[in-house]
PDB file of C-alpha atoms in Angstrom:
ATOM      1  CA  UNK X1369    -144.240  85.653 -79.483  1.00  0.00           C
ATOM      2  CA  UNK X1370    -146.098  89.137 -80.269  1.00  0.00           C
ATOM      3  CA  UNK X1371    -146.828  91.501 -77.787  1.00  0.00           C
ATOM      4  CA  UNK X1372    -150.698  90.478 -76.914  1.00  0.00           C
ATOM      5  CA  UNK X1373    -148.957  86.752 -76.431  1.00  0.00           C
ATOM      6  CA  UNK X1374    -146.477  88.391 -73.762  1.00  0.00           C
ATOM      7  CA  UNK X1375    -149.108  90.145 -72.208  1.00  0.00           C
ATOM      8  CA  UNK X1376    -151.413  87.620 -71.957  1.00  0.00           C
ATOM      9  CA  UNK X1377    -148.698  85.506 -70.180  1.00  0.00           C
ATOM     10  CA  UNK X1378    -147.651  88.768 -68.387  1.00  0.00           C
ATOM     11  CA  UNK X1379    -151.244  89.172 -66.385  1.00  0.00           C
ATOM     12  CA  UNK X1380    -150.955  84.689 -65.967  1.00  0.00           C
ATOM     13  CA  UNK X1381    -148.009  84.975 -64.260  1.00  0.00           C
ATOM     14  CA  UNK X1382    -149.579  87.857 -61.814  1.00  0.00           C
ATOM     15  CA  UNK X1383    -152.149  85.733 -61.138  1.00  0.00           C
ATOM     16  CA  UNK X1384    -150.294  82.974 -60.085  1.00  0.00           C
ATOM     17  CA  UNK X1385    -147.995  85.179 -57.978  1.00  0.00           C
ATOM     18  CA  UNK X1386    -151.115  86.494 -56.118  1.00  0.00           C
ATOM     19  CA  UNK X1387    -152.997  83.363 -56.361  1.00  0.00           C
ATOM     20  CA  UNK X1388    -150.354  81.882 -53.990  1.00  0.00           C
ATOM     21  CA  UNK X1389    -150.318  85.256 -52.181  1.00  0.00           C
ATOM     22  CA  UNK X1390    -153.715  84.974 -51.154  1.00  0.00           C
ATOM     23  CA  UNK X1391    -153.392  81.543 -49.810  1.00  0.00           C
ATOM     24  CA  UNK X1392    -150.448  82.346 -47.748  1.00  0.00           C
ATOM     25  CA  UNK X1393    -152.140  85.665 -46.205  1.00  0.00           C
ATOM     26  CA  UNK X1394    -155.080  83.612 -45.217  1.00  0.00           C
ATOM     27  CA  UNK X1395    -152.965  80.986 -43.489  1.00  0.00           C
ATOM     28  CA  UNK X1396    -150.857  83.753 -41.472  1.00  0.00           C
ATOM     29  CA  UNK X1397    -154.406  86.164 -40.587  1.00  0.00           C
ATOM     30  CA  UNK X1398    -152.920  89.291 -42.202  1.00  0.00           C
ATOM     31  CA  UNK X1399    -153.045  90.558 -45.645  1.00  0.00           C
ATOM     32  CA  UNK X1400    -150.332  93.027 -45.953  1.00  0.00           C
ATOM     33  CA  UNK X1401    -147.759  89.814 -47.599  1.00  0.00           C
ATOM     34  CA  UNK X1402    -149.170  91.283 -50.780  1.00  0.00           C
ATOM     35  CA  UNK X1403    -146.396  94.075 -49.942  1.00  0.00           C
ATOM     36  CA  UNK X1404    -144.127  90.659 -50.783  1.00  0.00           C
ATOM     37  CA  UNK X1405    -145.700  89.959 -53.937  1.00  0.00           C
ATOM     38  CA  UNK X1406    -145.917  93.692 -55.767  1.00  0.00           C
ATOM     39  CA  UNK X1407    -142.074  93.367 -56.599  1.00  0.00           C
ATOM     40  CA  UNK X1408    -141.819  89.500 -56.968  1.00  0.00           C
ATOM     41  CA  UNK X1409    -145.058  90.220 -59.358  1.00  0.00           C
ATOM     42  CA  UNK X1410    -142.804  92.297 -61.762  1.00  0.00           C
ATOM     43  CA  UNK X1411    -139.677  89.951 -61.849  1.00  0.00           C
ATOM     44  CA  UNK X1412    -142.144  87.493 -62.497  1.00  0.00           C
ATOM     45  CA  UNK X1413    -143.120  89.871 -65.491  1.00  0.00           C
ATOM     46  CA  UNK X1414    -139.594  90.742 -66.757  1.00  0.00           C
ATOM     47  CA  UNK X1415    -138.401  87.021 -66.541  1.00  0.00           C
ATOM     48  CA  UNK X1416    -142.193  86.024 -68.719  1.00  0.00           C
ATOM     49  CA  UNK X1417    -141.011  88.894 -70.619  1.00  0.00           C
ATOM     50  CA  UNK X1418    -137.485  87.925 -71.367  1.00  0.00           C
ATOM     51  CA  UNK X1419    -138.193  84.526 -72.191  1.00  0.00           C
ATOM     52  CA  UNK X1420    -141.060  84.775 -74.355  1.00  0.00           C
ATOM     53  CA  UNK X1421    -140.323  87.970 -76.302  1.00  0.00           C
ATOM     54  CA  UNK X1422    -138.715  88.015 -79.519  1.00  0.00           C
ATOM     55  CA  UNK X1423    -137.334  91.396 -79.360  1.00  0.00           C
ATOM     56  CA  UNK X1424    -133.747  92.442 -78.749  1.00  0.00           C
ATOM     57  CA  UNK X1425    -131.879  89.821 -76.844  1.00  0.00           C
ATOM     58  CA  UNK X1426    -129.704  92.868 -75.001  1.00  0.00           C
ATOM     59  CA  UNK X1427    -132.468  94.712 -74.192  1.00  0.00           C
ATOM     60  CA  UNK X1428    -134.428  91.730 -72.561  1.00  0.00           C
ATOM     61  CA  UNK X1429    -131.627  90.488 -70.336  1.00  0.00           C
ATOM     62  CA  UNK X1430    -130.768  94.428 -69.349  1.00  0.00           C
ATOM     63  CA  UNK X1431    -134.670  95.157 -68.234  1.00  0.00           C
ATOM     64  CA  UNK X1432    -134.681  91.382 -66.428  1.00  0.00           C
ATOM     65  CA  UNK X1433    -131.281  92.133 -64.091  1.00  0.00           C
ATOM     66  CA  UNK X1434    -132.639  95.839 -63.522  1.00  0.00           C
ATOM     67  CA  UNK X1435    -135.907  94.438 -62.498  1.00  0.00           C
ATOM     68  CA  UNK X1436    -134.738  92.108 -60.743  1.00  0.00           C
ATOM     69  CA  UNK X1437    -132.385  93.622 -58.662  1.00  0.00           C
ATOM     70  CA  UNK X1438    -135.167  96.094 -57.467  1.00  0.00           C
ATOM     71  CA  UNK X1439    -137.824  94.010 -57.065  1.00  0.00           C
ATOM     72  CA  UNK X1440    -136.265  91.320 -55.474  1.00  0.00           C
ATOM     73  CA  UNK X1441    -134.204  93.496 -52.867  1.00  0.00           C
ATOM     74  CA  UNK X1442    -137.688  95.605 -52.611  1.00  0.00           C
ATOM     75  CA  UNK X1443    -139.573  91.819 -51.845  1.00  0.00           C
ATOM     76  CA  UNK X1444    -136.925  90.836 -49.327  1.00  0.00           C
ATOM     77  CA  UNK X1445    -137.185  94.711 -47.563  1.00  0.00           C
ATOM     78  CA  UNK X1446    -140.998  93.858 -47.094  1.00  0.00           C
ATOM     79  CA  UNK X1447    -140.535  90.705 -45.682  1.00  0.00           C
ATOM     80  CA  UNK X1448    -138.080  91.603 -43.031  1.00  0.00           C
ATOM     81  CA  UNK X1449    -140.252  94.676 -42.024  1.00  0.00           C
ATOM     82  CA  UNK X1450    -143.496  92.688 -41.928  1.00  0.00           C
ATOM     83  CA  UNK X1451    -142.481  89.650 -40.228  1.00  0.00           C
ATOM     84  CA  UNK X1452    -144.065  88.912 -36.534  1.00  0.00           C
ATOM     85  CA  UNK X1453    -146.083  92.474 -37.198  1.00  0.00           C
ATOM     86  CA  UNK X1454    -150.203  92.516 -37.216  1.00  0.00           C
ATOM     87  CA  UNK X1455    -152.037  93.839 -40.545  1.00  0.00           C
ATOM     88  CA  UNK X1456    -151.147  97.155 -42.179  1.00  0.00           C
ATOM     89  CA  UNK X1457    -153.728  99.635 -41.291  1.00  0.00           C
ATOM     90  CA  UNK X1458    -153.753 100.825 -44.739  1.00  0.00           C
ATOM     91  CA  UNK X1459    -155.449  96.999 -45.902  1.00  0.00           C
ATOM     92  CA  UNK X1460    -157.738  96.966 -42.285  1.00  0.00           C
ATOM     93  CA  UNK X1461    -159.086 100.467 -43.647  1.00  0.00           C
ATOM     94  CA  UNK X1462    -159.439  98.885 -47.222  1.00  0.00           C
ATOM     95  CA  UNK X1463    -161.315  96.195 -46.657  1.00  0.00           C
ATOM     96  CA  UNK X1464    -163.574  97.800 -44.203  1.00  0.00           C
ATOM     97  CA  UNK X1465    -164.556  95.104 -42.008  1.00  0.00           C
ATOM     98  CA  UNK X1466    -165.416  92.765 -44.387  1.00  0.00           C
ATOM     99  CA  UNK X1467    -162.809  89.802 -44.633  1.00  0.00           C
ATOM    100  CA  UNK X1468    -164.424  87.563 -46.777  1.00  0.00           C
ATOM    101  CA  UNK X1469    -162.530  85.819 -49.636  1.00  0.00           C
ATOM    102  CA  UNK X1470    -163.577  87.156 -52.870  1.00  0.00           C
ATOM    103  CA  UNK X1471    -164.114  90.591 -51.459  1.00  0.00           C
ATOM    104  CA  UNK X1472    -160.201  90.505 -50.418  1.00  0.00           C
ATOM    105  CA  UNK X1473    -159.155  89.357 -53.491  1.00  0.00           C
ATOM    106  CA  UNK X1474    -160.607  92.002 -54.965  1.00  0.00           C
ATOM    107  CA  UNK X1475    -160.129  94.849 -53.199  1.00  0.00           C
ATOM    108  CA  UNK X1476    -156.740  93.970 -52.454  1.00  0.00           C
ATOM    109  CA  UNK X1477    -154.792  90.778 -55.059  1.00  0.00           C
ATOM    110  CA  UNK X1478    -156.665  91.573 -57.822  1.00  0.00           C
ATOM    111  CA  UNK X1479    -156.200  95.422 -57.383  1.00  0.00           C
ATOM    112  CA  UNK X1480    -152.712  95.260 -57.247  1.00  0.00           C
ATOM    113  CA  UNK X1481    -151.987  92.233 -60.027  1.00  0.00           C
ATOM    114  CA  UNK X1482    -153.947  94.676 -62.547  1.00  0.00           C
ATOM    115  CA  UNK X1483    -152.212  97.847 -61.518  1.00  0.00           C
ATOM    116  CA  UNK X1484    -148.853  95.771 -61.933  1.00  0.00           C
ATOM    117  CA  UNK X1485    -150.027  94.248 -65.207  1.00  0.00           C
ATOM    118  CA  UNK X1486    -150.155  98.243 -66.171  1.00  0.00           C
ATOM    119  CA  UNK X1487    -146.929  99.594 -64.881  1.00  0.00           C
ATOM    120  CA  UNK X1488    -144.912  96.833 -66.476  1.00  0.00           C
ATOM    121  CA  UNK X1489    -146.876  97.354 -69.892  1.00  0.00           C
ATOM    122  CA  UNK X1490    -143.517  99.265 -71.315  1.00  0.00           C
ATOM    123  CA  UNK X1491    -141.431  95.979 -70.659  1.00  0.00           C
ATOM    124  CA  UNK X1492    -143.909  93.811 -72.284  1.00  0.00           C
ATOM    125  CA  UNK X1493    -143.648  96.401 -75.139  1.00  0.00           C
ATOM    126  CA  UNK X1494    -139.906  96.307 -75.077  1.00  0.00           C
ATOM    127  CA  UNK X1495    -140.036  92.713 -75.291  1.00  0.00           C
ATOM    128  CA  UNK X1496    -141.279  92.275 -78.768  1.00  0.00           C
ATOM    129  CA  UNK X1497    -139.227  95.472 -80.291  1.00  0.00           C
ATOM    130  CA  UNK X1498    -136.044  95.178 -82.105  1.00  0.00           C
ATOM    131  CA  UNK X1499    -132.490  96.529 -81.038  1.00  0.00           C
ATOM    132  CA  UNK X1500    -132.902  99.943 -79.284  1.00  0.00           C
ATOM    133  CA  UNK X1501    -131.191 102.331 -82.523  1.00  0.00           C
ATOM    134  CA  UNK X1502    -128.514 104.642 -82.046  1.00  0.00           C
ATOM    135  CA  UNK X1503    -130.438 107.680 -81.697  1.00  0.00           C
ATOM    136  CA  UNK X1504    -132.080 106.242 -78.393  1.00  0.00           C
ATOM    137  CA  UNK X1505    -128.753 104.762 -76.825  1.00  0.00           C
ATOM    138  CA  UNK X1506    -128.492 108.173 -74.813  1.00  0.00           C
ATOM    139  CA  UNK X1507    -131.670 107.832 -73.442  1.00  0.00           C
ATOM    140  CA  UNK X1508    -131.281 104.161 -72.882  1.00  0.00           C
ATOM    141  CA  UNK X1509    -127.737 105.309 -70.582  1.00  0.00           C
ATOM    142  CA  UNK X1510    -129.898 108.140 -68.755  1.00  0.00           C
ATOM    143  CA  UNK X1511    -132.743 105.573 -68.277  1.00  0.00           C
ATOM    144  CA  UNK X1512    -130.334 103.489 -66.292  1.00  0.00           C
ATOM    145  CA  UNK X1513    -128.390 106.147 -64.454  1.00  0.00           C
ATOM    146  CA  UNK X1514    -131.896 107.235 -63.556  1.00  0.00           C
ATOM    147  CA  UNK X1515    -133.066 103.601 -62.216  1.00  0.00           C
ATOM    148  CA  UNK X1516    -129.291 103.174 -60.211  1.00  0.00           C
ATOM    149  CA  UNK X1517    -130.362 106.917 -58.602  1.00  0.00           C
ATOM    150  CA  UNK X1518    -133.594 105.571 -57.791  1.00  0.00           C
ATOM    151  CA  UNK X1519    -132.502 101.763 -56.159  1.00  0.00           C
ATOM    152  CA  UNK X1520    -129.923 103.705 -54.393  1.00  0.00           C
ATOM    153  CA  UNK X1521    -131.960 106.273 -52.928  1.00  0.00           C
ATOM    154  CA  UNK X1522    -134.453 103.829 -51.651  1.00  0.00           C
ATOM    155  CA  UNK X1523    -132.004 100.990 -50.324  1.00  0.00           C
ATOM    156  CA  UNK X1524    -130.174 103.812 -48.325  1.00  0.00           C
ATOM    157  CA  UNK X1525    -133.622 105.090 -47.487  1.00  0.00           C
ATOM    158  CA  UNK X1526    -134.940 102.048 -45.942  1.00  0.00           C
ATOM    159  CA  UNK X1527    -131.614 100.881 -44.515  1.00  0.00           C
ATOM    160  CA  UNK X1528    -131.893 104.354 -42.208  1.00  0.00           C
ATOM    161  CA  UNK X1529    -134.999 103.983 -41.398  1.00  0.00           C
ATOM    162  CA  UNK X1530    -134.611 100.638 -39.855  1.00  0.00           C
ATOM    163  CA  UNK X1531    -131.601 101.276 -38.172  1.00  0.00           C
ATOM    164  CA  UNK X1532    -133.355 104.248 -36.668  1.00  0.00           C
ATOM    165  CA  UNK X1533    -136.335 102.219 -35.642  1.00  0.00           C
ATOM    166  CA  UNK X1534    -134.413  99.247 -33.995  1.00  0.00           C
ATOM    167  CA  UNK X1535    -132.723 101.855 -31.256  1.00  0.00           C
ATOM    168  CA  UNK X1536    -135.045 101.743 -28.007  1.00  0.00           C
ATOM    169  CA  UNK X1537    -134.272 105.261 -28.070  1.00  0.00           C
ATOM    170  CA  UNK X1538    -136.029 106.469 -30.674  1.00  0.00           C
ATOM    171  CA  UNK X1539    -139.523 105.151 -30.219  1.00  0.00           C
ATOM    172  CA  UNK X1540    -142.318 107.725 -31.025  1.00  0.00           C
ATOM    173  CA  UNK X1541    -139.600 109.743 -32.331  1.00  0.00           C
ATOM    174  CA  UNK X1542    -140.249 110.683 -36.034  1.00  0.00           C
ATOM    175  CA  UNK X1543    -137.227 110.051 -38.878  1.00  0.00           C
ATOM    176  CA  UNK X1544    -135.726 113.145 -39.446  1.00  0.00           C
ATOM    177  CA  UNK X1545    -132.092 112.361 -40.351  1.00  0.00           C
ATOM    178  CA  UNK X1546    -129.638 110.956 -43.538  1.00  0.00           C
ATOM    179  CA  UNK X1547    -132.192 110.982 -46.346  1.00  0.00           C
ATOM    180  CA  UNK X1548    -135.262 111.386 -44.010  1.00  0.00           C
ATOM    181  CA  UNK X1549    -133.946 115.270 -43.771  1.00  0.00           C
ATOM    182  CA  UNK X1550    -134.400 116.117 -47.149  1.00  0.00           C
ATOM    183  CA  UNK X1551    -137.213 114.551 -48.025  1.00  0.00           C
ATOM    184  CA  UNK X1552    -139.806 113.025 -45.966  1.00  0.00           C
ATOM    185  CA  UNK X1553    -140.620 110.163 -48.261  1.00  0.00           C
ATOM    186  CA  UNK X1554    -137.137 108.525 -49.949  1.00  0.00           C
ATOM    187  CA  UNK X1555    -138.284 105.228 -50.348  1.00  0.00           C
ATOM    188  CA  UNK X1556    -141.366 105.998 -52.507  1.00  0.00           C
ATOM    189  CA  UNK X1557    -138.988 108.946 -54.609  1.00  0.00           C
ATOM    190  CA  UNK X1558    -136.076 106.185 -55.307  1.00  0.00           C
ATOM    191  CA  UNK X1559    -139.269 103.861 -56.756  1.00  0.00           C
ATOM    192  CA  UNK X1560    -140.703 106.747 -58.509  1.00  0.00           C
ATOM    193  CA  UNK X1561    -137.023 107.022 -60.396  1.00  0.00           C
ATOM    194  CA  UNK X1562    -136.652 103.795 -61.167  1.00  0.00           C
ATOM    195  CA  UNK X1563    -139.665 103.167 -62.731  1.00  0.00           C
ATOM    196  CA  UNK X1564    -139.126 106.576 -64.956  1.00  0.00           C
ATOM    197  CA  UNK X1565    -135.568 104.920 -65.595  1.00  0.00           C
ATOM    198  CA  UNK X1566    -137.282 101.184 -66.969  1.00  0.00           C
ATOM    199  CA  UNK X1567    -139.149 103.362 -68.676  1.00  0.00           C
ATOM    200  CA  UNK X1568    -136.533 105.106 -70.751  1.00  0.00           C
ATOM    201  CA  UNK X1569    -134.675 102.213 -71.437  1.00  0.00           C
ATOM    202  CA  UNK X1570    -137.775 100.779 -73.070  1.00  0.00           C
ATOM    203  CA  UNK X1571    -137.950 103.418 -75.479  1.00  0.00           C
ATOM    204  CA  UNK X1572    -137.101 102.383 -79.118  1.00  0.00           C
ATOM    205  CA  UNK X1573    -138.970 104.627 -81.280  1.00  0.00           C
ATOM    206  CA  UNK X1574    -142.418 106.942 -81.055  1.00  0.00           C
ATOM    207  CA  UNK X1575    -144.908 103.958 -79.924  1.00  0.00           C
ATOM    208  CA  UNK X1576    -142.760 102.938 -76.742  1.00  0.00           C
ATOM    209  CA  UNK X1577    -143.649 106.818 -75.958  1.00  0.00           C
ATOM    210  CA  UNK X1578    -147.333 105.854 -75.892  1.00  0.00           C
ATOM    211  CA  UNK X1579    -147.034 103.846 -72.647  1.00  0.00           C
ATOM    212  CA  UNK X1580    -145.919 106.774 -70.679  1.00  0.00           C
ATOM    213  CA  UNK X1581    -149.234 106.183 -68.774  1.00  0.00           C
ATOM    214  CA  UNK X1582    -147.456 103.176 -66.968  1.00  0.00           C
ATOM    215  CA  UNK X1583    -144.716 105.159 -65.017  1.00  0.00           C
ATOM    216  CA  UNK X1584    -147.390 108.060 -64.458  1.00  0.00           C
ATOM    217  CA  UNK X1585    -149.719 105.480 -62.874  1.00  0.00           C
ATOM    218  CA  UNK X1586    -146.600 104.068 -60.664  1.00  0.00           C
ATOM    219  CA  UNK X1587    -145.563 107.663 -59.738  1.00  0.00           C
ATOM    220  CA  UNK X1588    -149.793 108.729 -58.832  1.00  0.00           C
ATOM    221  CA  UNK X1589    -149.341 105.341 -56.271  1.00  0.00           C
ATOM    222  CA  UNK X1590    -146.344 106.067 -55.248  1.00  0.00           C
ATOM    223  CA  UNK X1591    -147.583 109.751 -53.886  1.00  0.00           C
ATOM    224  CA  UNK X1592    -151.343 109.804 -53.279  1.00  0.00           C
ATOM    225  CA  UNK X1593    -152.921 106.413 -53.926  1.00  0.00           C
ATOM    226  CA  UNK X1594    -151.089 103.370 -51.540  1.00  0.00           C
ATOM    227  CA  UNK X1595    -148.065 105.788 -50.839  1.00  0.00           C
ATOM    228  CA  UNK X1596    -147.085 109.161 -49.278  1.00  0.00           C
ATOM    229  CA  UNK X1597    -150.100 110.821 -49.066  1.00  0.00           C
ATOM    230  CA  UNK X1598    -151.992 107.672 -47.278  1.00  0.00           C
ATOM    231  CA  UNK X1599    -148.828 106.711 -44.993  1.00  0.00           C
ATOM    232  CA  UNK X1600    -149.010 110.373 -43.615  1.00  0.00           C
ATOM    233  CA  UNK X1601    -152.545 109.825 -43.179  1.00  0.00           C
ATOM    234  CA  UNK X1602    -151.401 107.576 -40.047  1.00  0.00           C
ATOM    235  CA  UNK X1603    -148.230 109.695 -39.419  1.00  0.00           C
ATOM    236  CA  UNK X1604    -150.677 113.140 -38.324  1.00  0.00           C
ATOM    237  CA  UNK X1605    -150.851 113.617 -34.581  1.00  0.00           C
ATOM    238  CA  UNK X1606    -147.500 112.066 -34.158  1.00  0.00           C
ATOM    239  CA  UNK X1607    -145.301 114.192 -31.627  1.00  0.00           C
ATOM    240  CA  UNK X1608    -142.786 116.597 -33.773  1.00  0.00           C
ATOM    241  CA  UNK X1609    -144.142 115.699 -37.032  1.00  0.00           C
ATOM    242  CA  UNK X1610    -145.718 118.964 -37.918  1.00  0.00           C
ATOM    243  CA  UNK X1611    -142.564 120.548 -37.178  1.00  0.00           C
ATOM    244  CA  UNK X1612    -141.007 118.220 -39.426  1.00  0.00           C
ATOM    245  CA  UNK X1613    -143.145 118.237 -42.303  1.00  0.00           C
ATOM    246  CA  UNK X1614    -142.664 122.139 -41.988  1.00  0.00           C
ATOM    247  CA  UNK X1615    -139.095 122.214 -42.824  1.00  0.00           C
ATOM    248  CA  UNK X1616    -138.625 118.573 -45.105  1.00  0.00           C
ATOM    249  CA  UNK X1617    -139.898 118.320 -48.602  1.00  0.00           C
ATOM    250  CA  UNK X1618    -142.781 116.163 -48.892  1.00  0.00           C
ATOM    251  CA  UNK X1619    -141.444 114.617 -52.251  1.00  0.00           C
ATOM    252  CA  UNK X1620    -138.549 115.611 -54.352  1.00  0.00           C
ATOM    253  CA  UNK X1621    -135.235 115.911 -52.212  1.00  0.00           C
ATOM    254  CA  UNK X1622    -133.993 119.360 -51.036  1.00  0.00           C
ATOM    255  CA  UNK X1623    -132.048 120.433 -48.681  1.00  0.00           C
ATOM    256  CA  UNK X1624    -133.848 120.978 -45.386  1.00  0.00           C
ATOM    257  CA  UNK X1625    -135.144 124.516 -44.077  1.00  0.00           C
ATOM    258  CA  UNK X1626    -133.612 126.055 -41.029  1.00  0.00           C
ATOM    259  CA  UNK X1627    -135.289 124.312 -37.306  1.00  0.00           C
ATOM    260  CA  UNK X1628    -136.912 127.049 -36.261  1.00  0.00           C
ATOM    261  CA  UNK X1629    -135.984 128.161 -32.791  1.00  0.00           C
TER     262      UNK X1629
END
């Protein structure tokens, strides 16, 4: 199948994936499952992907177990943290009041199955290209050292940051330890990296360059749109967090500045 075959299949399967979303946020009152579905939605890609494409075989199965592995862990993170829990604020803000069907599909499922369609527009790509020559391979091996940097980061990240929330002792307290200390945001840095590292892996030759837009519209998520910026939005006011935004990177990791005294 040629590429506009995959992607047309690509942006079916997201709309199945969110199609059922929808349905099951309804059901429960709360909207934020679509946290769920944004990494299911790109396995669901990388498996249409792998089995449609008619690119290299290697390359296909590679991209589907990376994907996988992050999405899926990513899926299974968002489930555990938003089970029993009310709505997100960041969706009540979003939808402004107005809960009705089609304008929640649209301002939130059909939002986020087009911005996926996007990001995952280099494996779609990938899909249909042939073996990945030798004068790539080192960016191929850097793409994936890159991606393991990122799903590292961001498992640890979240792992400390729920083991810090479920001790009594630290409620209203904000994260400022393991990861947390060098950077305020690990979680959305590890997903910035490992969408940089699909990306490299997908390159075969000068047109896989032209869909450097994807991982630069993942990383502008990541830090203002649904990500950093916003989450902070909600974090302001919070007892000690000025302190600690003065002396913690907001993005990149670095080593922490001196507590003042």
């Amino acid at each position: 199948m040629n590429f506009i075959g995959v992607s047309v299949a690509s942006l079916a399967i997201l709309a199945v994936v969110h199609g059922i979303t929808f349905v099951i946020g309804q059901r429960i009152g709360r909207y934020n499952v679509v946290d769920v579905a944004w990494g299911l939605g790109f396995v669901a890609v990388a498996a249409v992907a792998a089995a449609l494409g008619t690119g290299d075989l290697f390359r296909r199965i590679l991209l589907l177990a990376l994907v996988s592995v992050w999405g899926l862990r990513l899926a299974w993170h968002m489930y555990v943290k938003s089970a029993g829990k009310g709505e997100d604020p960041r969706y009540r803000d979003l939808l402004d009041g107005d809960f009705a069907a089609g304008h929640v599909v649209r301002k939130i499922f059909a939002m986020q199955a087009a911005a996926t369609w996007f990001v995952s527009l280099p494996l779609q790509l990938s899909a249909v290209q042939g073996p990945t020559p030798a004068t790539w391979w080192p960016v191929l091996i850097a793409g994936v050292a890159l991606w393991g940097v990122g799903v590292a980061v961001e498992a640890v990240g979240d792992h400390q940051l729920r083991r810090f929330k479920s001790d009594p002792a630290n409620k209203g307290l904000v994260m400022d330890r393991g990861l947390w200390a060098w950077t305020r945001h690990p979680n959305y840095f590890g997903d910035a990296c490992v969408w940089w590292g699909l990306w490299l892996v997908t390159i075969t030759d000068w047109l896989s360059l032209s869909t450097v837009a994807s991982p630069l519209l993942m990383s502008y998520f990541l830090v203002y749109a649904t990500g950093a910026r916003r989450t902070e939005k909600y974090m302001a006011g919070r007892p000690g967090f000025d302190e600690y935004r003065a002396r913690t990177s907001f993005f990149v990791p670095r080593p922490p500045r001196l507590r003042l005294p």
